[in-house]
mmCIF file of C-alpha atoms in Angstrom:
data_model
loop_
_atom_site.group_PDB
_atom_site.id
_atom_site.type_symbol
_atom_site.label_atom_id
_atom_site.label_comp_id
_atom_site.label_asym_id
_atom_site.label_seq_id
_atom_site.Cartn_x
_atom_site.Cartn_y
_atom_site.Cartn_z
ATOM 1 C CA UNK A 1 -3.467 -31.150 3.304
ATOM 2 C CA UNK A 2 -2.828 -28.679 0.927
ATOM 3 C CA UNK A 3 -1.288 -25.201 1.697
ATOM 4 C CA UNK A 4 -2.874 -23.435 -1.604
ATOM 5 C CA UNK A 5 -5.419 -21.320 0.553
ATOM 6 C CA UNK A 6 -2.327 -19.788 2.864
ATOM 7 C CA UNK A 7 -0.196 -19.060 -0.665
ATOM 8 C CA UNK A 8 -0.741 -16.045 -2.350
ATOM 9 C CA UNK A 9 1.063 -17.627 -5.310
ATOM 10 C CA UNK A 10 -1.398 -20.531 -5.551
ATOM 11 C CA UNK A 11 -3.480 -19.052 -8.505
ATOM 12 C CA UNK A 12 -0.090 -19.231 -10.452
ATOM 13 C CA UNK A 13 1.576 -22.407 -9.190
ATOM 14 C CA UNK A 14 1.253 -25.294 -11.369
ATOM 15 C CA UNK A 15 1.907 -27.099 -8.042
ATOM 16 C CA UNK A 16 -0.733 -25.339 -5.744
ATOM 17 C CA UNK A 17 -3.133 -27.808 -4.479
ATOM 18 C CA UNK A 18 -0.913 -30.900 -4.865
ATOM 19 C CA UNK A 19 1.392 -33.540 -2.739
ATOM 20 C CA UNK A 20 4.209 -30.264 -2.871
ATOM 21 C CA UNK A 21 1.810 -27.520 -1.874
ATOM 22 C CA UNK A 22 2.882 -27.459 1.522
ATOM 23 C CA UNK A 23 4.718 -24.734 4.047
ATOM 24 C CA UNK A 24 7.795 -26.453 3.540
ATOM 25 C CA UNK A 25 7.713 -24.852 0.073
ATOM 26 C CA UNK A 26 10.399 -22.869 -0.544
ATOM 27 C CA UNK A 27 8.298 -19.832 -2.370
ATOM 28 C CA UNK A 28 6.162 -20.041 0.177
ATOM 29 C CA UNK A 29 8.247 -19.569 3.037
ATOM 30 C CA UNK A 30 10.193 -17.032 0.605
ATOM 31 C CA UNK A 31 7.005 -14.288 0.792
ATOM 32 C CA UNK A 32 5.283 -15.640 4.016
ATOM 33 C CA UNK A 33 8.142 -17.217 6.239
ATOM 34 C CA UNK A 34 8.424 -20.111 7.767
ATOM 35 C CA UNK A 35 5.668 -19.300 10.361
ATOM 36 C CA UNK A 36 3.366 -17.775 7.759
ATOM 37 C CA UNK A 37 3.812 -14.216 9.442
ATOM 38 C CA UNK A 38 7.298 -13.306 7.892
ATOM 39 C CA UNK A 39 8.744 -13.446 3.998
ATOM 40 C CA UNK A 40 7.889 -10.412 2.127
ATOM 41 C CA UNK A 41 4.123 -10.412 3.352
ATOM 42 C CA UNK A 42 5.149 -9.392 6.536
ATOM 43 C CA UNK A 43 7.962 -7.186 5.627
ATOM 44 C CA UNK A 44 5.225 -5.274 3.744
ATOM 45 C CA UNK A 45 4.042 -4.845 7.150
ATOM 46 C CA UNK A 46 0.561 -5.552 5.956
ATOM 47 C CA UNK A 47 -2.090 -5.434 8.449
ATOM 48 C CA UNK A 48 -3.053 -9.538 9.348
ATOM 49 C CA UNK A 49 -6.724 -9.095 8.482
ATOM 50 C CA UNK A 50 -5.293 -8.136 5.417
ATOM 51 C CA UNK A 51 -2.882 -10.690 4.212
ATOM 52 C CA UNK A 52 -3.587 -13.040 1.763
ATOM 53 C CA UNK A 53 -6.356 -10.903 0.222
ATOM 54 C CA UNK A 54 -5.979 -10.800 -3.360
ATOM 55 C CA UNK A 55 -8.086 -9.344 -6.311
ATOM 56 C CA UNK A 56 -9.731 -12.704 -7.373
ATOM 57 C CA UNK A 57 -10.742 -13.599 -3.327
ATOM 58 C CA UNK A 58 -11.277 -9.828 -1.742
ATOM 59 C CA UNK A 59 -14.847 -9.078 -0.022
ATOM 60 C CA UNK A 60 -15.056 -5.534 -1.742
ATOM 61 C CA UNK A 61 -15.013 -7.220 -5.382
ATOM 62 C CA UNK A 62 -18.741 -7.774 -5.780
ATOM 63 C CA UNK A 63 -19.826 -4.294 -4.393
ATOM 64 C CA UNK A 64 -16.893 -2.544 -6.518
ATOM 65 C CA UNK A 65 -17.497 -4.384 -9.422
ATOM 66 C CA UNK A 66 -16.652 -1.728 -11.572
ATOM 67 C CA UNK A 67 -13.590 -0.725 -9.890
ATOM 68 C CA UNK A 68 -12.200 -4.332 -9.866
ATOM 69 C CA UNK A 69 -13.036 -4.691 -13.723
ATOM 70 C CA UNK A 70 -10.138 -1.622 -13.812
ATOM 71 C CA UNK A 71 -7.978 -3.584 -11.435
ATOM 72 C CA UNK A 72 -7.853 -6.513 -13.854
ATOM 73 C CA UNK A 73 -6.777 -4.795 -16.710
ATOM 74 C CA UNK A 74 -4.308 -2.522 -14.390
ATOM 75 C CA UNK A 75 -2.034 -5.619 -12.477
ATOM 76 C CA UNK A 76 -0.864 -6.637 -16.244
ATOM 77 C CA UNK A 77 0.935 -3.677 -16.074
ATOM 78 C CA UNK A 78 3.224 -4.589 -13.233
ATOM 79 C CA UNK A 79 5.273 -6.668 -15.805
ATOM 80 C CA UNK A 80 6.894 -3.072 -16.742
ATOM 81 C CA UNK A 81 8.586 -3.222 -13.364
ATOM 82 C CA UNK A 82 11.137 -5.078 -15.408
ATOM 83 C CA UNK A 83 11.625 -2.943 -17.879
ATOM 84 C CA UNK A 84 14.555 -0.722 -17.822
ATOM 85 C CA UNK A 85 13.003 2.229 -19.923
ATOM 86 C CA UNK A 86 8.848 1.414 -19.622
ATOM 87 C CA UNK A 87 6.959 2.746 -22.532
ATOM 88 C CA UNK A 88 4.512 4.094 -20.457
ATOM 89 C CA UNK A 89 4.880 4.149 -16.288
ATOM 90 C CA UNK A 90 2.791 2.292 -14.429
ATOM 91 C CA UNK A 91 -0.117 4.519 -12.581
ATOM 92 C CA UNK A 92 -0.482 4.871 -9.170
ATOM 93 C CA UNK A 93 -3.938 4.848 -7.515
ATOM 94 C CA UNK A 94 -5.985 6.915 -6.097
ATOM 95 C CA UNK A 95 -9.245 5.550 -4.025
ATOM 96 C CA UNK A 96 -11.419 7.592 -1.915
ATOM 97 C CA UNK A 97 -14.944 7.367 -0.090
ATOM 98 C CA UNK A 98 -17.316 10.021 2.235
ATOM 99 C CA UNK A 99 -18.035 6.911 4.044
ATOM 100 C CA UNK A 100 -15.248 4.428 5.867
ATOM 101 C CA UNK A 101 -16.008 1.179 5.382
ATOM 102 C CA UNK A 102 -16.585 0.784 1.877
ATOM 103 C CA UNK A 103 -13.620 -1.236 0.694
ATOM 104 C CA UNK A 104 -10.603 0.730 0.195
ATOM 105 C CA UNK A 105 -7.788 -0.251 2.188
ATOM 106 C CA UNK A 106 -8.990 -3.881 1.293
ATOM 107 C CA UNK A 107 -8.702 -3.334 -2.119
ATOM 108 C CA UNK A 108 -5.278 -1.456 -1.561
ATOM 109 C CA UNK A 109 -3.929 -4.414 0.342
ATOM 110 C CA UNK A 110 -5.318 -6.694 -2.662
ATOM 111 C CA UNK A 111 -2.988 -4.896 -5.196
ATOM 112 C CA UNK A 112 -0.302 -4.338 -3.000
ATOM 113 C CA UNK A 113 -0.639 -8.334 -2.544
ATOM 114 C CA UNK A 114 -0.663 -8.587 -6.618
ATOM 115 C CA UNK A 115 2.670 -6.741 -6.572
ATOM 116 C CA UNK A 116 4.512 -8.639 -4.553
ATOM 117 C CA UNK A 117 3.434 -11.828 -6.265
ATOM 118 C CA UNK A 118 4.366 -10.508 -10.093
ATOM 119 C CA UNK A 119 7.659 -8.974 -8.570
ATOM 120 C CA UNK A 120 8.513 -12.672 -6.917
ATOM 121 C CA UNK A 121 7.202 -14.286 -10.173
ATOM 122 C CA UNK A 122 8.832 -11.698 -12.788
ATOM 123 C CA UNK A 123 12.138 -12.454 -10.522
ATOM 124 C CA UNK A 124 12.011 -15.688 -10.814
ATOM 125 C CA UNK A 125 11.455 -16.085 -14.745
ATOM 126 C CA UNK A 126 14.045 -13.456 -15.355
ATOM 127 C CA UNK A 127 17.137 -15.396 -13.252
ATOM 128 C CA UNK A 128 16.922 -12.108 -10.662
ATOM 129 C CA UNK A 129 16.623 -12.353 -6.785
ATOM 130 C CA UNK A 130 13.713 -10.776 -6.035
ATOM 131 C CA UNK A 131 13.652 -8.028 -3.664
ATOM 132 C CA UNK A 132 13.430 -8.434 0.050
ATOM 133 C CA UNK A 133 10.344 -5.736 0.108
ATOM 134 C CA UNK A 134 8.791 -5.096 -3.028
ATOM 135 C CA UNK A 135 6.150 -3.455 -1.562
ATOM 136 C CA UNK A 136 5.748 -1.654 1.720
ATOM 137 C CA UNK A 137 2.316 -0.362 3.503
ATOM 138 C CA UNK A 138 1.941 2.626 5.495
ATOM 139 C CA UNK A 139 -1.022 3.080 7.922
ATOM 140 C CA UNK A 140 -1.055 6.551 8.500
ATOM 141 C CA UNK A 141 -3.148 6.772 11.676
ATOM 142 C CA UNK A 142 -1.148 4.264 13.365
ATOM 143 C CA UNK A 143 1.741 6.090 12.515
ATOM 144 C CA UNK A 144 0.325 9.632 13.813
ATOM 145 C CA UNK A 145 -0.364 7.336 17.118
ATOM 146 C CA UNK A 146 3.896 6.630 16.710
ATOM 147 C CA UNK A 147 4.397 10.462 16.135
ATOM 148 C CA UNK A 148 2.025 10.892 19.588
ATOM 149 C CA UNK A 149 4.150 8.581 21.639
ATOM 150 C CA UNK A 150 7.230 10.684 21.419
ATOM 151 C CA UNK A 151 6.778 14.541 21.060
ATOM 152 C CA UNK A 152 4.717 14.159 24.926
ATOM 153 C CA UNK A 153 6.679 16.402 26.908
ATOM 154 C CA UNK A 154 5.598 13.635 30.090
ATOM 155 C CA UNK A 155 6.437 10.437 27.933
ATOM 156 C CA UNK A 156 8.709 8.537 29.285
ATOM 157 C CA UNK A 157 12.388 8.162 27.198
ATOM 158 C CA UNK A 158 11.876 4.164 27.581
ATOM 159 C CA UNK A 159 8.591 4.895 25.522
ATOM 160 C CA UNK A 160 9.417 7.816 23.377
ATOM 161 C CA UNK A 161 13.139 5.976 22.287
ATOM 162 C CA UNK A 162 11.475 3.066 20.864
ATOM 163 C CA UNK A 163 8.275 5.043 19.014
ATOM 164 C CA UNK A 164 10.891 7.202 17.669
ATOM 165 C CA UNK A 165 12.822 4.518 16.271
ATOM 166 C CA UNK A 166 9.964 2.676 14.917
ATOM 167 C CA UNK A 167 8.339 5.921 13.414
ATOM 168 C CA UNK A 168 11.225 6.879 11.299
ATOM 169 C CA UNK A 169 11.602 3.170 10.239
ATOM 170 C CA UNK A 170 8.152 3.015 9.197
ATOM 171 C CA UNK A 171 9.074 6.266 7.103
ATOM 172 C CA UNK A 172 11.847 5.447 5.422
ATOM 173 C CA UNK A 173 10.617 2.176 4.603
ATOM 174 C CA UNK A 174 7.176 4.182 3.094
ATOM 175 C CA UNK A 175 10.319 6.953 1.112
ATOM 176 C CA UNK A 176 12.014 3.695 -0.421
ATOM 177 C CA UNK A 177 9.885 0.454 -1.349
ATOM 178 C CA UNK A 178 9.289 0.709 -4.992
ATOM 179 C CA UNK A 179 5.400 0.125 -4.322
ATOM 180 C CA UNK A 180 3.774 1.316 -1.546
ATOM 181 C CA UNK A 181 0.373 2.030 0.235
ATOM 182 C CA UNK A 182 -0.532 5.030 1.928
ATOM 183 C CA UNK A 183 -3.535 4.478 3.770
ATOM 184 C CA UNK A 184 -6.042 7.459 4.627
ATOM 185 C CA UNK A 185 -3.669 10.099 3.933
ATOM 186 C CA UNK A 186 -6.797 12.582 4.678
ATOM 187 C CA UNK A 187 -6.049 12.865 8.376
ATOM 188 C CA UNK A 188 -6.420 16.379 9.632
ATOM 189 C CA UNK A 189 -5.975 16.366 13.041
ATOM 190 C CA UNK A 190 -2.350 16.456 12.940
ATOM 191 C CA UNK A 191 0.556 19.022 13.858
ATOM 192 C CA UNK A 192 2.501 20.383 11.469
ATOM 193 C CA UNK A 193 5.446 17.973 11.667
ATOM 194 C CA UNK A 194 3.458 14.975 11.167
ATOM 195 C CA UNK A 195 1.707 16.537 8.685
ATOM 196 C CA UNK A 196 5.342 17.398 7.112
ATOM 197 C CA UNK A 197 6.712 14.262 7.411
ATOM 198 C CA UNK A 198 3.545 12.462 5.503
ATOM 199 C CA UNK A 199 4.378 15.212 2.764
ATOM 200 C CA UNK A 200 7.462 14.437 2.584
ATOM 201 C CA UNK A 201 7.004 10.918 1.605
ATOM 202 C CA UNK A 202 4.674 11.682 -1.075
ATOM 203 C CA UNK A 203 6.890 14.281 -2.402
ATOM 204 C CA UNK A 204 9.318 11.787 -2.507
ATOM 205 C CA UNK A 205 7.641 9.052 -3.912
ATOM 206 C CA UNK A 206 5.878 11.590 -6.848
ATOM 207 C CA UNK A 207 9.639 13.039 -7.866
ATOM 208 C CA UNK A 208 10.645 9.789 -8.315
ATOM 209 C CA UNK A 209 7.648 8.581 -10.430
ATOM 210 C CA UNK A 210 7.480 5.448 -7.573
ATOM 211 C CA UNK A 211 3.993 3.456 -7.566
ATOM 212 C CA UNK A 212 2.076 4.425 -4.783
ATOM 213 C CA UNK A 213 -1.745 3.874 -3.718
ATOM 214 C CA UNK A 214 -3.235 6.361 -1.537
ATOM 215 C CA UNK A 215 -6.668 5.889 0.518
ATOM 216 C CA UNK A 216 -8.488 8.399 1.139
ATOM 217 C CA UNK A 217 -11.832 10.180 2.751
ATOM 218 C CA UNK A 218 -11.650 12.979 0.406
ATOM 219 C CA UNK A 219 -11.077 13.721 -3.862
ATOM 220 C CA UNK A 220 -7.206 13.835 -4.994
ATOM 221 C CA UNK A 221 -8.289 17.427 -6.033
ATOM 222 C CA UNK A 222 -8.709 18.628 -2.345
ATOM 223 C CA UNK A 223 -5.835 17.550 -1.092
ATOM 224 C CA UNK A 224 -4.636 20.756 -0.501
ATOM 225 C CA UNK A 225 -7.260 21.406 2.392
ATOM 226 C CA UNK A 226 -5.325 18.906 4.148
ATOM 227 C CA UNK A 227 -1.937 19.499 2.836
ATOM 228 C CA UNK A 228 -2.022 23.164 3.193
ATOM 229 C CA UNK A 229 1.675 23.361 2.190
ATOM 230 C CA UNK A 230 1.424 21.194 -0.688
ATOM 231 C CA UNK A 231 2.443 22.783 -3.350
ATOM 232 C CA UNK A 232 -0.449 22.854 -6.447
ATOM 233 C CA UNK A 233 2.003 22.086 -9.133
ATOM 234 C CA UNK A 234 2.452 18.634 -6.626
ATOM 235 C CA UNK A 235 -1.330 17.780 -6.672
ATOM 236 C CA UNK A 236 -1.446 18.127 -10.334
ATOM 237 C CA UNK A 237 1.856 15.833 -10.870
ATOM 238 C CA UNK A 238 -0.072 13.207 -8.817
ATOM 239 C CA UNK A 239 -3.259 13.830 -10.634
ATOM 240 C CA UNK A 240 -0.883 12.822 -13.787
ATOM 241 C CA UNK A 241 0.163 9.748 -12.108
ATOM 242 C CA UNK A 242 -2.820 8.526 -10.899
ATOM 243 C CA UNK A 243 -5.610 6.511 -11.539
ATOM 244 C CA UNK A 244 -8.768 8.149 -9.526
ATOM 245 C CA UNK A 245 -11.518 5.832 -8.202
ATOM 246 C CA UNK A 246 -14.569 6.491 -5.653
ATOM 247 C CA UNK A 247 -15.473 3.948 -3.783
ATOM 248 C CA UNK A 248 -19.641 4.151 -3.376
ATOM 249 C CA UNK A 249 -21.967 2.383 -1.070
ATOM 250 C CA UNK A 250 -22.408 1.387 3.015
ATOM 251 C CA UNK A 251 -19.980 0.964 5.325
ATOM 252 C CA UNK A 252 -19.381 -2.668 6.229
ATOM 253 C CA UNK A 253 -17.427 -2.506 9.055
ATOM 254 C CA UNK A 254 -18.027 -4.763 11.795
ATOM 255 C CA UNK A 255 -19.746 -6.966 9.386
ATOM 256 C CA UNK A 256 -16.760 -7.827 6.769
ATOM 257 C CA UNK A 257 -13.727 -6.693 6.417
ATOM 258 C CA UNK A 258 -13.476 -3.152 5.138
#
């Protein structure tokens, strides 16, 4: 049986679908692992209901028709990844919704997906090894739950030790991947060191002109409600780098994938 639906290189592999296609393939188990949980899919640390959602197969295309129809001319651009001095940079992305539920972080995780396939791919055709995580994604809230775990005064140091550890991972990994997704950066019910520490990160990532898509409940141009130490100069440098979407419609959660 063929392994093409597990592969998120199938739609580019001469070989997808044939007597090859299977997990023993060595691309395959390069970006999912040999259990289909590892490679660079899962150092991405991409949510599972996530993985393996792509532009061409994701549940949010037909309701965001319009904002997929940008998406297809916008992956191309991944090819200047490879390029030591890019014409132009490629954008990041900015999508946001009043409503959860309306597609976002699927879409995110589809072009996060697309990045990790045209880094392995553009590797590949260019004799380079391709990099161990392209792409990394950041889900804030479950971070903030991290941050929680460890600055209780009554936690436990057998709990707090590990959250710690695993929270400043997650950060540094979000600081350094050369894509990444921030997901529902909006949170407001934060202190002012995890709110400092999620600023920090896109500080970082904006200095260093590194491609980042950002989910959101609220317009790129009132970030600052959240971010009240965000500089404006910073908002407008993002506004610069960014492609700005709104996602419209229901929420569909608990009926699809969101």
């Amino acid at each position: 049986m063929s392994n093409a639906k597990n592969c998120i290189l199938a739609q580019h592999c001469s070989l997808a679908g044939g007597a090859q296609c299977t997990k023993l393939c060595p691309s395959y188990i390069a970006n999912h692992g040999l259990n289909g949980a590892g490679g660079r899919v899962g150092a991405a640390n991409l949510p599972l209901e996530y993985r393996g959602v792509t532009l061409a197969n994701s549940p949010a295309r037909e309701e965001q028709a319009s904002i997929y129809r940008v998406l297809e001319g916008y992956v191309p651009t991944f090819a200047r990844q490879f390029e030591e001095h890019p014409e132009k940079p490629i954008k990041s992305l900015y999508f946001y919704s009043d409503s959860p539920g309306t597609g976002k972080t699927t879409t995110a995780s589809a072009v996060l997906t697309e990045y990790i396939t045209r880094h392995y791919i553009g590797s590949i055709l260019r004799n380079r090894q391709a990099l161990d995580r392209p792409a990394y994604f950041l889900d804030v809230n479950a971070w903030q739950t991290l941050y929680n775990k460890f600055n209780r005064p009554t936690v436990p140091a057998d709990v707090a030790e590990p959250a710690s550890r695993q929270y400043y991972a997650w950060m540094t990994a979000a600081e350094v991947a050369p894509f990444a997704v921030l997901d529902d950066i909006g949170v407001r019910d934060v202190t002012e060191g995890f709110r400092g520490d999620l600023h920090t990160i896109i500080n970082h990532r904006v200095t260093n002109g590194m491609v980042t898509v950002y989910t959101s409940n609220i317009p790129l141009r009132d970030l600052n409600t959240v971010f009240r130490e965000m500089k404006p100069r910073l908002v407008d440098r993002m506004r610069d780098l960014c492609i700005e979407r709104e996602f419209v419609g229901i929420s569909h959660r608990g009926l699809k994938r969101a």
